[in-house]
Amino acid sequence: DILIDIKNITKKYDNGFTALDDVSLQIKKGEIIALLGPNGAGKTTLISTICGIITPTSGSISVGGFDTLKDYRDTRKMIGLVPQELTTDAFETVFDTVSFTRGLFGKPRDKSIIEKILKDLSLWDKKDNKLRELSGGMKRRVLIAKALSHEPDILFLDEPTAGVDVELRKDMWNVMRALSKTGVTIILTTHYIEEAEEMADRIGVISKGRILLVEQTSELMRKL
Ligand code: ADP
Ligand code: ADP
């Protein structure tokens, strides 16, 4: 049951730099995939091409049967993007922020759907709080709630635990596991090996625009 099918993607930027070099990857529905690699390895470029934000120089990508480039709007609806920082109005409430984001996708702003999303993230009792009143961990949950507001099949998390303490990291891991159980396919980028090991069904190790897929990083020594 392949949800994302990436075939031989190469991305050469206008300045001649090859950020992705013949990358292929198939992701099944419900999988958790970690993209592991140092800064500059090509993780953001790969995610941006899957979302249809960047046009690959060659190769093709389909998401849920849609061609990401030809069917950009259909693809985009299937994807929720979790950025690293909250950029929303700090004086908005949790509920309104998530409801407003859903509206941006042209979806009816039914209270019951927002309620389910907030409950899945244990944010329901914070629904009337303003974003500025929340702890760092709760703010990160709001970022995820916004990304889920249009009920996507796939969630991308960009370094979800960069620069956070151990407790918050474990909390984010629990949040991702709980979401995975609801059937969402999760793709996260990280430079922490232990995060990739802990969270992912499969790990895509990215280096210099190339990808190597493993189930555990211990396999790397055999494959390299
Ligand atoms: P695309 O091919 O997807 O349209 P471009 O190659 O046109 O992307 O990139 C747009 C511009 O941004 C280019 O001029 C590029 O040099 C510059 N740019 C953006 N980020 C970087 C980066 N990290 N390193 C080098 N150049 C960058
Ligand atoms: P990561 O997310 O793993 O840090 P990126 O995908 O952001 O890696 O970048 C991969 C490489 O491509 C880096 O060397 C970066 O400088 C380069 N790069 C990113 N965007 C552009 C651009 N628009 N033009 C030229 N080079 C770019």
Coordinates of C-alpha atoms and ligand atoms in Angstrom, one line a residue:
D1 CA 0.0 0.0 0.0
I2 CA 2.4 2.7 -1.3
L3 CA 1.4 6.2 -0.4
I4 CA 4.4 8.2 -1.6
D5 CA 6.4 7.0 -4.6
I6 CA 9.6 8.9 -5.3
K7 CA 11.4 7.8 -8.5
N8 CA 14.9 8.8 -9.4
I9 CA 14.7 12.4 -8.2
T10 CA 17.6 14.7 -9.0
K11 CA 17.6 18.4 -8.0
K12 CA 20.2 20.7 -9.4
Y13 CA 19.8 24.3 -8.2
D14 CA 20.3 27.2 -10.7
N15 CA 23.8 27.8 -9.3
G16 CA 24.7 24.2 -10.5
F17 CA 24.7 22.6 -7.0
T18 CA 23.2 19.1 -7.0
A19 CA 21.2 18.9 -3.7
L20 CA 19.5 15.5 -4.6
D21 CA 21.2 12.9 -6.7
D22 CA 19.0 10.1 -8.0
V23 CA 16.9 9.6 -4.9
S24 CA 14.2 6.9 -4.9
L25 CA 12.0 6.1 -1.9
Q26 CA 8.6 4.4 -1.4
I27 CA 6.7 5.1 1.7
K28 CA 3.7 3.0 2.9
K29 CA 0.6 4.4 4.5
G30 CA 1.0 4.6 8.2
E31 CA 4.8 4.4 8.3
I32 CA 7.0 6.6 10.3
I33 CA 10.1 7.6 8.3
A34 CA 13.0 9.6 9.7
L35 CA 15.2 11.5 7.4
L36 CA 18.6 11.6 9.1
G37 CA 21.5 13.7 8.0
P38 CA 23.7 16.7 8.8
N39 CA 22.8 20.3 7.8
G40 CA 23.1 20.7 4.1
A41 CA 22.5 17.0 3.3
G42 CA 19.4 17.7 1.3
K43 CA 16.6 16.9 3.7
T44 CA 14.7 20.1 3.2
T45 CA 15.1 19.9 -0.6
L46 CA 13.6 16.4 -0.5
I47 CA 10.6 17.4 1.6
S48 CA 10.0 20.4 -0.6
T49 CA 10.0 18.3 -3.7
I50 CA 7.5 15.8 -2.2
C51 CA 5.3 18.8 -1.3
G52 CA 5.6 20.1 -4.9
I53 CA 7.1 23.4 -3.6
I54 CA 10.4 22.7 -5.5
T55 CA 10.5 21.3 -9.1
P56 CA 12.9 18.4 -9.4
T57 CA 15.4 18.6 -12.4
S58 CA 14.4 15.0 -13.2
G59 CA 12.4 12.1 -11.8
S60 CA 8.8 11.8 -10.6
I61 CA 6.9 11.8 -7.4
S62 CA 3.4 10.6 -6.7
V63 CA 1.5 11.1 -3.5
G64 CA -1.7 9.1 -3.1
G65 CA -1.7 8.5 -6.8
F66 CA -1.5 12.3 -7.6
D67 CA 1.5 13.6 -9.5
T68 CA 2.9 16.3 -7.1
L69 CA 3.7 18.7 -10.0
K70 CA 0.6 18.2 -12.2
D71 CA -1.8 17.9 -9.3
Y72 CA -0.2 20.3 -6.9
R73 CA -3.5 21.3 -5.1
D74 CA -4.6 17.7 -4.6
T75 CA -1.2 16.8 -3.3
R76 CA -1.0 19.7 -0.9
K77 CA -4.4 18.8 0.6
M78 CA -2.9 15.4 1.6
I79 CA 0.0 17.0 3.4
G80 CA 0.4 18.8 6.8
L81 CA 3.7 20.7 7.3
V82 CA 4.9 21.3 10.9
P83 CA 7.5 24.1 10.9
Q84 CA 10.0 24.6 13.7
E85 CA 8.6 27.8 15.1
L86 CA 5.1 29.3 15.8
T87 CA 4.5 32.3 13.6
T88 CA 0.9 32.8 14.5
D89 CA -0.6 35.6 16.5
A90 CA 0.4 35.2 20.2
F91 CA -2.9 36.8 21.3
E92 CA -5.1 34.2 19.5
T93 CA -6.5 31.3 21.4
V94 CA -5.5 27.7 20.6
F95 CA -9.0 26.9 19.3
D96 CA -9.2 29.9 17.0
T97 CA -5.7 29.4 15.6
V98 CA -6.5 25.9 14.5
S99 CA -10.0 26.7 13.3
F100 CA -8.6 29.6 11.3
T101 CA -5.9 27.5 9.7
R102 CA -8.6 24.9 8.7
G103 CA -10.5 27.8 7.1
L104 CA -7.5 28.7 4.9
F105 CA -7.8 25.3 3.3
G106 CA -11.4 26.0 2.4
K107 CA -12.8 23.5 4.8
P108 CA -15.9 24.1 6.8
R109 CA -14.8 25.0 10.3
D110 CA -16.9 22.4 12.2
K111 CA -16.3 22.6 15.9
S112 CA -16.3 18.7 16.3
I113 CA -13.3 18.3 14.0
I114 CA -11.2 20.9 15.8
E115 CA -12.2 19.3 19.1
K116 CA -11.0 15.9 17.9
I117 CA -7.7 17.3 16.7
L118 CA -7.1 19.1 20.0
K119 CA -8.1 16.1 22.0
D120 CA -5.8 13.8 20.1
L121 CA -3.0 16.1 21.1
S122 CA -4.2 16.6 24.7
L123 CA -4.7 20.3 24.0
W124 CA -8.4 20.4 24.6
D125 CA -8.2 21.8 28.1
K126 CA -6.0 24.6 26.7
K127 CA -8.4 25.5 23.9
D128 CA -9.3 29.0 25.3
N129 CA -5.7 29.8 26.3
K130 CA -3.8 32.4 24.2
L131 CA -0.7 31.0 22.5
R132 CA 1.5 33.4 24.5
E133 CA 0.3 31.7 27.7
L134 CA 1.5 28.2 26.7
S135 CA 4.7 26.3 27.6
G136 CA 7.2 25.4 24.9
G137 CA 5.8 21.9 24.6
M138 CA 2.2 23.0 24.3
K139 CA 3.2 25.5 21.6
R140 CA 4.8 22.6 19.6
R141 CA 1.5 20.7 20.0
V142 CA -0.3 23.7 18.5
L143 CA 2.0 23.7 15.5
I144 CA 1.1 20.1 15.0
A145 CA -2.6 20.8 15.5
K146 CA -2.4 23.5 12.8
A147 CA -0.7 21.1 10.4
L148 CA -3.5 18.6 11.1
S149 CA -6.4 21.1 10.7
H150 CA -7.3 20.1 7.2
E151 CA -7.1 16.4 8.1
P152 CA -4.1 15.4 5.9
D153 CA -2.9 11.8 5.4
I154 CA 0.8 12.8 5.7
L155 CA 2.5 14.8 8.3
F156 CA 6.0 16.3 7.8
L157 CA 7.8 17.5 10.9
D158 CA 10.9 19.6 10.4
E159 CA 13.4 18.8 13.2
P160 CA 10.6 18.5 15.7
T161 CA 12.9 18.3 18.7
A162 CA 15.8 20.5 17.7
G163 CA 17.1 22.5 20.7
V164 CA 14.6 21.1 23.2
D165 CA 15.4 19.4 26.5
V166 CA 15.2 15.6 27.1
E167 CA 11.8 15.8 28.7
L168 CA 10.2 17.7 25.9
R169 CA 11.9 15.4 23.4
K170 CA 10.2 12.4 25.0
D171 CA 6.9 14.2 25.0
M172 CA 7.2 14.9 21.3
W173 CA 8.0 11.3 20.7
N174 CA 4.8 10.3 22.5
V175 CA 2.8 12.8 20.5
M176 CA 4.1 11.4 17.2
R177 CA 3.5 7.8 18.3
A178 CA -0.1 8.6 19.2
L179 CA -0.7 10.4 15.9
S180 CA 0.8 7.4 14.0
K181 CA -1.8 5.2 15.7
T182 CA -4.6 7.4 14.2
G183 CA -3.3 6.3 10.8
V184 CA -1.3 9.4 9.8
T185 CA 1.9 8.7 7.8
I186 CA 4.8 10.6 9.5
I187 CA 8.0 11.9 8.0
L188 CA 10.4 13.7 10.2
T189 CA 13.8 15.2 9.7
T190 CA 16.4 15.0 12.4
H191 CA 20.1 15.0 13.1
Y192 CA 19.7 12.9 16.2
I193 CA 20.5 9.2 15.5
E194 CA 18.7 8.2 18.7
E195 CA 15.6 10.0 17.6
A196 CA 15.6 8.2 14.3
E197 CA 16.2 4.8 16.0
E198 CA 13.5 5.5 18.6
M199 CA 10.7 6.8 16.3
A200 CA 11.0 5.4 12.8
D201 CA 10.0 2.2 11.1
R202 CA 12.6 3.1 8.5
I203 CA 15.4 5.6 8.4
G204 CA 16.5 7.4 5.3
V205 CA 20.1 8.4 5.9
I206 CA 20.8 11.4 3.6
S207 CA 24.3 12.5 2.8
K208 CA 25.4 14.7 -0.1
G209 CA 22.1 14.4 -1.9
R210 CA 22.0 10.6 -1.8
I211 CA 19.8 8.4 0.4
L212 CA 20.4 5.0 2.0
L213 CA 17.4 3.3 3.6
V214 CA 17.8 1.2 6.7
E215 CA 15.6 -0.1 9.6
Q216 CA 18.2 0.5 12.2
T217 CA 21.4 2.6 12.0
S218 CA 23.4 -0.5 13.0
E219 CA 22.8 -1.8 9.4
L220 CA 24.7 1.2 8.1
M221 CA 28.1 -0.4 8.7
R222 CA 27.1 -3.4 6.6
K223 CA 25.7 -1.3 3.8
L224 CA 28.3 1.4 3.4
Ligands
ADP1 P1 14.5 26.6 -8.1 O1 15.4 26.0 -9.1 O2 13.8 25.7 -7.2 O3 13.6 27.7 -8.7 P2 16.6 28.4 -7.4 O4 17.8 27.6 -7.8 O5 16.0 29.3 -8.5 O6 15.4 27.4 -7.0 O7 16.9 29.2 -6.1 C1 16.5 30.5 -5.9 C2 17.6 31.3 -5.5 O8 17.9 31.2 -4.1 C3 18.9 31.1 -6.2 O9 19.5 32.3 -6.7 C4 19.8 30.4 -5.2 O10 21.2 30.7 -5.4 C5 19.4 31.0 -3.9 N1 19.5 30.2 -2.7 C6 18.6 29.9 -1.8 N2 19.0 29.2 -0.8 C7 20.3 28.9 -1.1 C8 21.4 28.2 -0.4 N3 21.1 27.5 0.7 N4 22.6 28.1 -1.0 C9 22.8 28.8 -2.1 N5 21.9 29.5 -2.8 C10 20.7 29.6 -2.3
ADP2 P1 19.2 20.1 4.8 O1 17.7 20.4 4.9 O2 19.6 18.7 5.0 O3 20.0 21.0 5.7 P2 18.9 21.5 2.3 O4 18.0 20.6 1.4 O5 18.4 22.7 2.9 O6 19.7 20.5 3.3 O7 20.2 21.9 1.4 C1 21.0 21.0 0.6 C2 22.1 21.7 -0.1 O8 21.5 22.5 -1.1 C3 22.9 22.7 0.8 O9 24.2 22.6 0.4 C4 22.3 24.0 0.4 O10 23.2 25.1 0.6 C5 21.9 23.9 -1.0 N1 20.7 24.7 -1.4 C6 19.5 24.7 -0.8 N2 18.7 25.6 -1.5 C7 19.4 26.1 -2.5 C8 19.1 27.0 -3.6 N3 17.9 27.5 -3.7 N4 20.1 27.2 -4.5 C9 21.3 26.6 -4.3 N5 21.6 25.8 -3.4 C10 20.7 25.5 -2.5

